[in-house]
């Protein structure tokens, strides 16, 4: 099972999100993975690049979940981007630490707000730890990546 398949299963079965919300979250996830790979100079498969281009410039804006919730989600996505940029800057300047580790995972802020929008704040509160646990990287592994372990 790929990472995106594992994420899809959790969004469906654990968080019980509706299909349009899942598809939008997966489009966002795929795009940010491609953008991160490009920023890091990692190889990007052509199919992944094509999907990121389509999804960011066409697909995401046509998604019914996004259309209904864009006013709420836009500032959270913007915050996710700014947090990733700050984390990336810390990593590139040799200052990676626990703060940059947390900030690079802003995608899960978007997932948590999606749960709140779909199921209410009480359900978001109840599942917040499960959303947090979707982030598969550990601080220890992150720090090793930057020679800080």
Short mmCIF file of C-alpha atoms in Angstrom, two decimals:
data_model
loop_
_atom_site.label_atom_id
_atom_site.label_comp_id
_atom_site.label_asym_id
_atom_site.label_seq_id
_atom_site.Cartn_x
_atom_site.Cartn_y
_atom_site.Cartn_z
CA UNK A 1 0.00 0.00 0.00
CA UNK A 2 1.40 3.38 -0.99
CA UNK A 3 1.46 6.35 1.36
CA UNK A 4 -1.38 8.04 -0.47
CA UNK A 5 -3.44 4.82 -0.35
CA UNK A 6 -2.84 4.62 3.41
CA UNK A 7 -3.89 8.26 3.77
CA UNK A 8 -7.02 7.64 1.69
CA UNK A 9 -8.03 4.68 3.87
CA UNK A 10 -7.61 6.76 7.03
CA UNK A 11 -9.56 9.68 5.63
CA UNK A 12 -12.36 7.28 4.64
CA UNK A 13 -12.51 4.78 7.47
CA UNK A 14 -11.04 6.54 10.51
CA UNK A 15 -12.21 10.10 9.88
CA UNK A 16 -15.30 9.18 7.81
CA UNK A 17 -14.91 12.13 5.48
CA UNK A 18 -17.15 12.47 2.43
CA UNK A 19 -15.69 11.63 -0.98
CA UNK A 20 -15.30 15.24 -2.23
CA UNK A 21 -13.37 16.22 0.91
CA UNK A 22 -11.11 13.18 0.57
CA UNK A 23 -10.42 13.86 -3.08
CA UNK A 24 -9.59 17.51 -2.37
CA UNK A 25 -7.28 16.56 0.50
CA UNK A 26 -5.53 13.97 -1.66
CA UNK A 27 -5.07 16.47 -4.49
CA UNK A 28 -3.54 18.92 -2.02
CA UNK A 29 -1.31 16.23 -0.51
CA UNK A 30 -0.06 15.08 -3.90
CA UNK A 31 0.70 18.64 -4.98
CA UNK A 32 2.64 19.53 -1.85
CA UNK A 33 4.64 16.32 -2.12
CA UNK A 34 5.64 17.23 -5.68
CA UNK A 35 6.45 20.82 -4.68
CA UNK A 36 8.58 19.56 -1.77
CA UNK A 37 10.43 17.15 -4.07
CA UNK A 38 11.10 19.93 -6.57
CA UNK A 39 12.34 22.24 -3.80
CA UNK A 40 14.65 19.48 -2.50
CA UNK A 41 15.93 18.60 -5.96
CA UNK A 42 14.45 15.10 -5.74
CA UNK A 43 13.27 13.20 -8.79
CA UNK A 44 9.62 13.71 -9.68
CA UNK A 45 7.72 11.20 -11.78
CA UNK A 46 6.12 12.80 -14.83
CA UNK A 47 2.66 11.44 -13.88
CA UNK A 48 2.97 13.04 -10.43
CA UNK A 49 4.02 16.36 -11.98
CA UNK A 50 1.14 16.23 -14.46
CA UNK A 51 -1.30 15.50 -11.65
CA UNK A 52 0.06 18.38 -9.55
CA UNK A 53 -0.24 20.78 -12.48
CA UNK A 54 -3.80 19.71 -13.24
CA UNK A 55 -4.94 19.57 -9.63
CA UNK A 56 -3.55 22.94 -8.59
CA UNK A 57 -4.59 24.82 -11.70
CA UNK A 58 -7.87 23.08 -12.45
CA UNK A 59 -9.03 20.14 -10.38
CA UNK A 60 -8.96 21.53 -6.85
CA UNK A 61 -10.97 24.63 -7.73
CA UNK A 62 -13.70 22.47 -9.29
CA UNK A 63 -14.06 20.21 -6.25
CA UNK A 64 -17.45 20.63 -4.55
CA UNK A 65 -15.95 20.46 -1.03
CA UNK A 66 -13.51 23.25 -1.90
CA UNK A 67 -16.22 25.34 -3.55
CA UNK A 68 -18.39 25.11 -0.43
CA UNK A 69 -15.57 25.75 2.05
CA UNK A 70 -12.91 27.82 0.28
CA UNK A 71 -13.41 30.90 2.47
CA UNK A 72 -12.59 28.88 5.57
CA UNK A 73 -9.85 26.75 4.01
CA UNK A 74 -7.92 29.43 2.10
CA UNK A 75 -6.27 31.02 5.16
CA UNK A 76 -5.45 27.57 6.57
CA UNK A 77 -3.82 26.51 3.30
CA UNK A 78 -1.97 29.84 3.23
CA UNK A 79 -0.73 29.21 6.77
CA UNK A 80 0.34 25.69 5.76
CA UNK A 81 2.43 27.15 2.93
CA UNK A 82 4.04 29.82 5.12
CA UNK A 83 4.85 27.26 7.81
CA UNK A 84 6.41 24.91 5.25
CA UNK A 85 8.50 27.78 3.84
CA UNK A 86 9.75 28.70 7.31
CA UNK A 87 10.58 25.07 8.04
CA UNK A 88 12.35 24.69 4.70
CA UNK A 89 14.37 27.84 5.37
CA UNK A 90 15.41 26.51 8.80
CA UNK A 91 16.40 23.19 7.24
CA UNK A 92 18.44 24.84 4.48
CA UNK A 93 20.24 27.10 6.96
CA UNK A 94 21.20 24.23 9.28
CA UNK A 95 18.70 25.24 11.96
CA UNK A 96 16.31 22.28 11.77
CA UNK A 97 14.84 21.49 15.16
CA UNK A 98 11.59 20.37 16.80
CA UNK A 99 9.87 23.59 15.74
CA UNK A 100 10.69 23.16 12.06
CA UNK A 101 9.60 19.52 12.33
CA UNK A 102 6.17 20.59 13.57
CA UNK A 103 5.79 23.42 11.09
CA UNK A 104 6.55 21.27 8.08
CA UNK A 105 3.39 19.27 8.84
CA UNK A 106 0.83 22.06 8.33
CA UNK A 107 -1.10 19.78 5.96
CA UNK A 108 -2.58 18.09 9.01
CA UNK A 109 -3.99 21.45 10.17
CA UNK A 110 -5.97 21.38 6.90
CA UNK A 111 -7.08 17.79 7.56
CA UNK A 112 -8.27 18.70 11.06
CA UNK A 113 -10.25 21.69 9.80
CA UNK A 114 -11.76 19.44 7.13
CA UNK A 115 -12.99 17.11 9.87
CA UNK A 116 -14.46 20.12 11.70
CA UNK A 117 -16.19 21.38 8.56
CA UNK A 118 -17.62 17.94 7.75
CA UNK A 119 -18.49 16.67 11.23
CA UNK A 120 -18.36 19.63 13.62
CA UNK A 121 -15.89 20.76 16.23
CA UNK A 122 -16.85 18.09 18.76
CA UNK A 123 -15.91 15.30 16.33
CA UNK A 124 -12.76 17.20 15.34
CA UNK A 125 -11.79 17.38 19.00
CA UNK A 126 -12.45 13.66 19.43
CA UNK A 127 -10.35 12.70 16.39
CA UNK A 128 -7.60 15.33 16.68
CA UNK A 129 -5.07 12.85 18.04
CA UNK A 130 -5.83 10.46 15.17
CA UNK A 131 -5.25 13.30 12.71
CA UNK A 132 -1.96 14.09 14.45
CA UNK A 133 -0.92 10.45 14.17
CA UNK A 134 -1.41 10.53 10.39
CA UNK A 135 1.91 12.36 10.26
CA UNK A 136 4.15 9.36 9.80
CA UNK A 137 7.59 10.88 10.35
CA UNK A 138 9.08 10.92 13.84
CA UNK A 139 11.08 13.78 15.29
CA UNK A 140 14.01 11.38 15.75
CA UNK A 141 14.03 10.44 12.06
CA UNK A 142 13.67 14.09 11.05
CA UNK A 143 16.59 15.14 13.19
CA UNK A 144 18.74 12.32 11.76
CA UNK A 145 17.96 13.59 8.25
CA UNK A 146 19.66 16.85 9.18
CA UNK A 147 22.48 15.36 11.24
CA UNK A 148 21.02 16.61 14.51
CA UNK A 149 20.35 13.28 16.22
#
